[in-house]
GROMACS .gro file of C-alpha atoms in nm:
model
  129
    1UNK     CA    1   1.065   8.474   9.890
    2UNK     CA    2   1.440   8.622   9.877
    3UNK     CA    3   1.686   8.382   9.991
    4UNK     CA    4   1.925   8.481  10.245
    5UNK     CA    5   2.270   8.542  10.137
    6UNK     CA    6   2.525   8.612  10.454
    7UNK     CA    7   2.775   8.592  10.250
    8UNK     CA    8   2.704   8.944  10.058
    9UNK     CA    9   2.913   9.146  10.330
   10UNK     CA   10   3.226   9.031  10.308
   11UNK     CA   11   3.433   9.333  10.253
   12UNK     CA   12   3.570   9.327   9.927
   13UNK     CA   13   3.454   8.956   9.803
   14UNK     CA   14   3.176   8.922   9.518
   15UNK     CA   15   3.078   8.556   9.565
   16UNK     CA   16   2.992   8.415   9.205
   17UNK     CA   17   2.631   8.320   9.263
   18UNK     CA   18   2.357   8.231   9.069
   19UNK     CA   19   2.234   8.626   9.026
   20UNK     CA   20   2.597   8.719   8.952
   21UNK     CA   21   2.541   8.442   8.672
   22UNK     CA   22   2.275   8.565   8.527
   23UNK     CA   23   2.378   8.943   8.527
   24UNK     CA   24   2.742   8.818   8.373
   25UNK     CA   25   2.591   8.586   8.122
   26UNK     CA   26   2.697   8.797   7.808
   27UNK     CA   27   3.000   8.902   7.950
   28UNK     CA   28   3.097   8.522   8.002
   29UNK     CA   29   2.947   8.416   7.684
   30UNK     CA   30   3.189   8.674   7.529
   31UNK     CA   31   3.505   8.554   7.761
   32UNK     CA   32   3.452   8.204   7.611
   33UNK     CA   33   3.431   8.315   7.275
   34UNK     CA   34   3.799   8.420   7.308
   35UNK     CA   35   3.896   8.046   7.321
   36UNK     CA   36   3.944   8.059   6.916
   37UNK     CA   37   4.173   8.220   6.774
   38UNK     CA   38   3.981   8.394   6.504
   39UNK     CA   39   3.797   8.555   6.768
   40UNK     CA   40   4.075   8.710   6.941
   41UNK     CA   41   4.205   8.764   6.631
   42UNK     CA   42   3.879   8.957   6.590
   43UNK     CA   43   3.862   9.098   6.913
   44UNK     CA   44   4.237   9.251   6.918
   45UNK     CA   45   4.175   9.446   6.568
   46UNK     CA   46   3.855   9.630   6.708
   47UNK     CA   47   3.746   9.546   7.032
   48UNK     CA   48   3.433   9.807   7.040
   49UNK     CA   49   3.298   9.657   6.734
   50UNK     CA   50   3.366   9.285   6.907
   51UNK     CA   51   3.198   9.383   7.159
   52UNK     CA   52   2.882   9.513   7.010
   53UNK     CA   53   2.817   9.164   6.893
   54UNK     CA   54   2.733   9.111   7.278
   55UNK     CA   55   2.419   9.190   7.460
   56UNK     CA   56   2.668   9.273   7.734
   57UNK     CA   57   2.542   9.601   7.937
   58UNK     CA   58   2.782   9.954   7.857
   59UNK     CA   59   2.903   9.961   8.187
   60UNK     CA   60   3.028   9.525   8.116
   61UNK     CA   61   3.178   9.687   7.754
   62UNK     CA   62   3.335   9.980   7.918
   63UNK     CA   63   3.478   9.740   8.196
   64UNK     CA   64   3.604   9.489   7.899
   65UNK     CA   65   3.787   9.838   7.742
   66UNK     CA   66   3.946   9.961   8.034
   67UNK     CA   67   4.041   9.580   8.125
   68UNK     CA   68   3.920   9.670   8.499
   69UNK     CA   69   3.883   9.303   8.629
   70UNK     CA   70   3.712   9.444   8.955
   71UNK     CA   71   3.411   9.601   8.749
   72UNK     CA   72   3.394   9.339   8.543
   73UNK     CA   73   3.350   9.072   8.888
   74UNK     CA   74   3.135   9.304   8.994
   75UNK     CA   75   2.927   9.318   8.666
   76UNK     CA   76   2.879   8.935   8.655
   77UNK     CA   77   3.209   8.816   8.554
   78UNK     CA   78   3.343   8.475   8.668
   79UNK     CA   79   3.736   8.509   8.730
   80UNK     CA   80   3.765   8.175   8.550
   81UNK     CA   81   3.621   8.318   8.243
   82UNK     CA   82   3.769   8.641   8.257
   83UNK     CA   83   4.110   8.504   8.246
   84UNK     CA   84   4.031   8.409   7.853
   85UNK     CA   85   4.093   8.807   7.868
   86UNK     CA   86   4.408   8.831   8.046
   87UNK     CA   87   4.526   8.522   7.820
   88UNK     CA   88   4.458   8.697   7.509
   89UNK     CA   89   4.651   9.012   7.601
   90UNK     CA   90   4.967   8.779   7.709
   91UNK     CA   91   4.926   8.874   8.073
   92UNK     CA   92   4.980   8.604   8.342
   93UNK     CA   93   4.686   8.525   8.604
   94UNK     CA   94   4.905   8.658   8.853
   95UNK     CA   95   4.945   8.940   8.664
   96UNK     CA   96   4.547   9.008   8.625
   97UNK     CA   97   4.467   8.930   9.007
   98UNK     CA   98   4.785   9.153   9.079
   99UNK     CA   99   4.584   9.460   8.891
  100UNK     CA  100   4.270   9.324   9.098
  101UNK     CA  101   4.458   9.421   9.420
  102UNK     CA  102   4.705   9.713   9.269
  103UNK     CA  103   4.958   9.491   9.355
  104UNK     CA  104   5.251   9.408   9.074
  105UNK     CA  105   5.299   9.045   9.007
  106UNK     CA  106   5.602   9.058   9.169
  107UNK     CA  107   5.426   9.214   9.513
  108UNK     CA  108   5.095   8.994   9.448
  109UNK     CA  109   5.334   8.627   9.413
  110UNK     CA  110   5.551   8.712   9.734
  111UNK     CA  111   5.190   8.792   9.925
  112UNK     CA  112   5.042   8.452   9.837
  113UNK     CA  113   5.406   8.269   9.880
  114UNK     CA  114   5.369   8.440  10.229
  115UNK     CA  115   5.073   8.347  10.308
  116UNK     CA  116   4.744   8.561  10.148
  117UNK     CA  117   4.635   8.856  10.266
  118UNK     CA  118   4.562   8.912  10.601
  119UNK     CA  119   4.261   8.838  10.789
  120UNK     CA  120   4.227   9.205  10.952
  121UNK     CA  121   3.986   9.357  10.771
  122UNK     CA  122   3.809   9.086  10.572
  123UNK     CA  123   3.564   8.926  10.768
  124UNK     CA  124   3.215   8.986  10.771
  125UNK     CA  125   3.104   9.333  10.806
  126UNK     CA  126   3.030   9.389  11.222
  127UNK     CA  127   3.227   9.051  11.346
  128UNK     CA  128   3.475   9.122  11.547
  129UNK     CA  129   3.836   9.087  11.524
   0.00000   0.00000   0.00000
């Protein structure tokens, strides 16, 4: 019996659910292993071949390469986890959600200090304004 999940068309939200856990679980797995510093260490001198030692899909590798934080949400990954990336490239959370929403840091802090982003736009799919 599939489980109902309103939720799943809110335009541009992937809610971190139990099958986002599962399909993420090597991708997360790797995140965490970026907690010690060997690993990073690792990781930084040649990322493919880190990489390989995780039975993360191509398209979750690819997404790790190219540092694209949306693919990688969207592949599994849980923002809390994926911020072990960000952290080991010196880059500021604001600075990876500002890449999220092709924002700078700059423009991404003054939109939260300001309130978020609007709520034209992202509710669910068919509700009206």
């Amino acid at each position: 019996m599939a489980i109902d999940k309103p939720y799943l068309d809110i335009p541009g939200t992937t809610v971190f659910d139990a099958a986002q856990s599962r399909k993420g679980y090597w991708l997360n797995q790797f995140c965490m292993s970026l907690m010690r510093a060997d690993n990073r260490e690792r990781f930084l001198g040649n990322e493919p071949a880190y990489l390989d030692e995780w039975e993360m899909t191509a398209a979750q590798k690819q997404s790790v390469l190219d540092r694209d934080m949306n693919a990688m949400i969207a592949l599994g990954g849980n923002i809390y986890f994926l911020a072990k990336i960000g952290a080991t490239d010196g880059k500021s959370f604001q600075q990876m959600a500002g890449s999220m929403t092709g924002m700078s840091e700059d423009e991404y802090r003054a939109m939260m200090i300001g309130g978020g982003r609007s709520i034209d736009g992202n509710r669910h799919v068919g509700e009206a304004p």
